[in-house]
Amino acid sequence: MKMQSQALLFGIESSKGEFQGTPYDSTKFHLSVDMGTKSNGKTIGVVTRPFKFGDSTEIEKWVNLTPHLSSGKPINCNCEFDVVAASDGVKLTLLAIQPAPQTKAAAAS
């Protein structure tokens, strides 16, 4: 089932290379999302979770946000997830992500 949601983006990392003869090429978006039943134990503060989306070139679409993310301020994003029930909880797969439009008050801060 597809689900639209907003999430806070705290960081982006791209990776491309080869490991033991197997090529890899991806970008991970570190989002703050509900940990749900997969969380064992306790958490304090903001917990992020990496979601793979696109190949290593995906990060280039977000380079203009480097100063904002580097300052430690998260970015509110509109996301589309695929939600699948699994035996150990719910599996989320990121299908689409883009920065949410900012209001004038949010842009000023």
XYZ file of N, CA and C in Angstrom:
327
model
N 0.840 -1.161 0.000
C 0.000 0.000 0.000
C 0.895 1.238 0.000
N 0.571 2.197 -0.865
C 1.327 3.440 -0.916
C 0.762 4.434 0.079
N 1.679 5.208 0.694
C 1.284 6.160 1.715
C 2.082 7.449 1.535
N 1.402 8.586 1.571
C 2.050 9.891 1.548
C 2.311 10.309 2.985
N 3.477 10.891 3.241
C 3.813 11.298 4.597
C 4.849 12.410 4.552
N 4.957 13.135 5.656
C 6.047 14.093 5.797
C 7.053 13.511 6.774
N 8.323 13.791 6.519
C 9.391 13.321 7.394
C 10.482 14.374 7.428
N 11.251 14.384 8.512
C 12.387 15.289 8.626
C 13.623 14.602 8.072
N 14.295 15.288 7.149
C 15.525 14.794 6.537
C 16.709 15.393 7.283
N 17.576 14.536 7.821
C 18.736 14.988 8.586
C 20.052 14.874 7.824
N 20.089 14.037 6.799
C 21.322 13.883 6.043
C 21.119 12.986 4.833
N 22.072 13.108 3.895
C 22.034 12.320 2.661
C 23.451 11.803 2.422
N 23.552 10.556 2.017
C 24.868 10.011 1.666
C 24.752 9.182 0.401
N 25.737 9.353 -0.474
C 25.754 8.546 -1.691
C 26.938 7.600 -1.637
N 26.818 6.498 -2.319
C 27.890 5.535 -2.361
C 27.877 4.783 -3.669
N 29.080 4.618 -4.199
C 29.235 3.901 -5.462
C 30.583 3.199 -5.444
N 30.600 1.978 -5.888
C 31.850 1.230 -5.941
C 31.607 -0.235 -6.203
N 32.534 -1.027 -5.703
C 32.461 -2.473 -5.882
C 32.949 -3.137 -4.608
N 32.261 -4.171 -4.184
C 32.661 -4.929 -3.004
C 32.653 -6.406 -3.361
N 33.792 -7.026 -3.271
C 33.967 -8.442 -3.595
C 33.356 -8.790 -4.945
N 33.625 -7.919 -5.927
C 33.165 -8.158 -7.287
C 31.721 -7.774 -7.566
N 31.014 -7.281 -6.547
C 29.624 -6.886 -6.731
C 29.523 -5.361 -6.730
N 29.044 -4.764 -7.828
C 28.916 -3.310 -7.861
C 27.740 -2.828 -7.016
N 27.883 -1.623 -6.452
C 26.793 -0.982 -5.724
C 26.750 0.487 -6.110
N 25.576 1.078 -6.074
C 25.376 2.455 -6.488
C 24.051 2.922 -5.893
N 24.094 3.717 -4.813
C 22.854 4.129 -4.162
C 23.032 5.433 -3.398
N 21.901 6.001 -3.026
C 21.861 7.156 -2.138
C 20.961 6.797 -0.976
N 21.372 7.173 0.231
C 20.572 6.947 1.432
C 20.129 8.286 1.993
N 18.847 8.365 2.313
C 18.263 9.532 2.958
C 18.008 9.170 4.413
N 18.580 9.948 5.325
C 18.418 9.680 6.756
C 17.230 10.496 7.267
N 16.122 9.775 7.499
C 14.858 10.395 7.879
C 14.475 10.038 9.298
N 13.841 10.973 9.969
C 13.277 10.705 11.277
C 11.855 10.209 11.051
N 11.648 8.940 11.342
C 10.329 8.321 11.168
C 10.014 7.514 12.409
N 8.749 7.192 12.574
C 8.325 6.377 13.711
C 9.025 5.028 13.630
N 9.692 4.638 14.698
C 10.419 3.370 14.710
C 9.473 2.177 14.835
N 8.255 2.423 15.308
C 7.257 1.354 15.389
C 7.699 0.204 16.264
N 7.258 -0.986 15.949
C 7.543 -2.154 16.772
C 8.942 -2.704 16.555
N 9.709 -2.179 15.596
C 11.049 -2.688 15.351
C 12.048 -2.176 16.381
N 11.665 -1.184 17.165
C 12.578 -0.618 18.142
C 12.670 -1.540 19.355
N 13.864 -1.999 19.640
C 14.117 -2.807 20.839
C 14.794 -1.914 21.862
N 14.281 -1.897 23.045
C 14.890 -1.059 24.072
C 14.326 0.337 24.057
N 15.165 1.302 24.473
C 14.715 2.683 24.621
C 15.483 3.590 23.686
N 14.868 4.702 23.351
C 15.555 5.740 22.587
C 15.303 7.075 23.264
N 16.262 7.964 23.148
C 16.140 9.326 23.658
C 16.603 10.247 22.539
N 15.847 11.289 22.310
C 16.219 12.233 21.267
C 15.735 11.799 19.900
N 16.337 12.386 18.877
C 15.942 12.122 17.499
C 16.622 10.852 17.000
N 15.829 9.967 16.457
C 16.360 8.743 15.877
C 16.091 8.789 14.383
N 17.116 8.580 13.574
C 16.923 8.570 12.131
C 17.103 7.157 11.600
N 16.586 6.963 10.423
C 16.679 5.661 9.777
C 17.045 5.893 8.314
N 18.019 5.143 7.775
C 18.385 5.342 6.371
C 17.404 4.631 5.434
N 17.046 5.335 4.367
C 16.208 4.764 3.317
C 16.955 4.907 2.000
N 17.175 3.814 1.291
C 17.802 3.884 -0.019
C 16.797 4.419 -1.028
N 17.300 5.333 -1.878
C 16.464 5.855 -2.945
C 17.358 6.340 -4.077
N 17.213 5.781 -5.227
C 17.976 6.191 -6.401
C 19.419 5.723 -6.361
N 20.159 6.140 -7.393
C 21.580 5.789 -7.451
C 22.407 6.938 -6.867
N 23.727 6.841 -6.967
C 24.596 7.828 -6.320
C 24.457 9.230 -6.899
N 23.877 9.368 -8.075
C 23.706 10.706 -8.654
C 22.524 11.452 -8.034
N 21.665 10.770 -7.312
C 20.494 11.398 -6.677
C 20.908 12.545 -5.746
N 22.056 12.410 -5.098
C 22.511 13.431 -4.152
C 22.723 14.783 -4.830
N 23.054 14.774 -6.123
C 23.307 16.028 -6.844
C 22.064 16.914 -6.884
N 20.882 16.320 -6.811
C 19.637 17.095 -6.824
C 19.435 17.863 -5.519
N 20.201 17.509 -4.487
C 20.028 18.083 -3.153
C 21.213 18.950 -2.722
N 22.218 19.120 -3.574
C 23.443 19.847 -3.212
C 23.152 21.268 -2.749
N 22.142 21.908 -3.314
C 21.824 23.289 -2.918
C 21.393 23.387 -1.455
N 21.036 22.273 -0.839
C 20.616 22.270 0.567
C 21.768 21.950 1.525
N 22.973 21.826 1.007
C 24.145 21.494 1.829
C 24.322 22.449 3.013
N 24.281 23.778 2.811
C 24.475 24.678 3.960
C 23.428 24.463 5.056
N 22.197 24.238 4.665
C 21.123 24.035 5.642
C 21.346 22.742 6.428
N 21.577 21.654 5.727
C 21.784 20.366 6.401
C 23.074 20.360 7.217
N 24.112 21.025 6.713
C 25.388 21.078 7.438
C 25.283 21.869 8.730
N 24.298 22.747 8.835
C 24.108 23.530 10.060
C 23.373 22.727 11.130
N 22.964 21.504 10.786
C 22.282 20.651 11.752
C 20.773 20.809 11.757
N 20.265 21.620 10.823
C 18.820 21.826 10.749
C 18.217 20.819 9.771
N 17.240 20.046 10.211
C 16.601 19.100 9.297
C 15.712 19.830 8.294
N 15.390 19.152 7.228
C 14.523 19.690 6.184
C 13.239 18.871 6.163
N 12.109 19.557 6.191
C 10.825 18.875 6.104
C 10.616 18.428 4.653
N 10.307 17.155 4.455
C 10.148 16.603 3.116
C 8.805 15.895 2.963
N 8.297 15.951 1.744
C 7.134 15.153 1.378
C 7.655 13.833 0.837
N 7.146 12.744 1.361
C 7.631 11.416 0.981
C 6.474 10.527 0.558
N 6.799 9.577 -0.280
C 5.862 8.511 -0.602
C 6.545 7.206 -0.221
N 5.861 6.404 0.567
C 6.386 5.125 1.024
C 5.502 3.994 0.516
N 6.113 2.846 0.316
C 5.363 1.612 0.126
C 5.369 0.939 1.490
N 4.189 0.600 1.987
C 4.046 -0.001 3.310
C 3.611 -1.446 3.132
N 4.421 -2.365 3.677
C 4.117 -3.792 3.557
C 4.169 -4.418 4.947
N 3.117 -5.150 5.278
C 3.101 -5.865 6.560
C 4.046 -7.055 6.456
N 4.880 -7.220 7.478
C 5.822 -8.333 7.539
C 5.647 -9.028 8.881
N 6.211 -10.210 9.010
C 6.066 -10.971 10.252
C 6.680 -10.253 11.449
N 7.689 -9.407 11.204
C 8.353 -8.695 12.296
C 7.946 -7.223 12.383
N 6.822 -6.854 11.787
C 6.351 -5.474 11.849
C 5.980 -4.968 10.472
N 6.216 -3.701 10.240
C 5.881 -3.062 8.977
C 7.162 -2.678 8.257
N 7.231 -2.963 6.950
C 8.399 -2.603 6.151
C 8.054 -1.374 5.326
N 8.880 -0.331 5.449
C 8.710 0.898 4.678
C 9.777 0.968 3.599
N 9.362 1.267 2.379
C 10.284 1.483 1.273
C 10.014 2.874 0.727
N 11.069 3.683 0.607
C 10.925 5.038 0.096
C 10.764 4.988 -1.422
N 9.654 5.547 -1.926
C 9.369 5.562 -3.361
C 9.622 6.921 -3.995
N 9.475 7.994 -3.211
C 9.675 9.355 -3.718
C 9.943 10.275 -2.539
N 10.754 11.320 -2.801
C 11.053 12.310 -1.762
C 11.352 13.638 -2.426
N 10.849 14.715 -1.809
C 11.174 16.068 -2.262
C 10.996 17.028 -1.094
N 11.764 18.118 -1.081
C 11.600 19.094 -0.009
C 10.178 19.653 -0.024
N 9.598 19.807 1.161
C 8.266 20.396 1.262
C 8.374 21.892 1.020
N 7.374 22.473 0.382
C 7.392 23.935 0.215
C 7.438 24.605 1.583
N 8.257 25.653 1.692
C 8.390 26.354 2.969
C 7.464 27.551 3.018
N 6.949 27.810 4.213
C 6.189 29.030 4.423
C 7.178 30.175 4.626
N 6.729 31.407 4.526
C 7.633 32.554 4.725
C 8.239 32.548 6.119
N 7.480 32.155 7.141
C 8.001 32.137 8.508
C 9.087 31.077 8.655
N 8.905 29.915 8.030
C 9.906 28.843 8.117
C 11.159 29.209 7.347
N 11.005 29.888 6.218
C 12.165 30.284 5.411
C 13.007 31.333 6.102
N 12.412 32.156 6.939
C 13.125 33.215 7.651
C 13.952 32.686 8.803
N 13.605 31.530 9.360
C 14.339 31.025 10.524
C 15.579 30.262 10.167
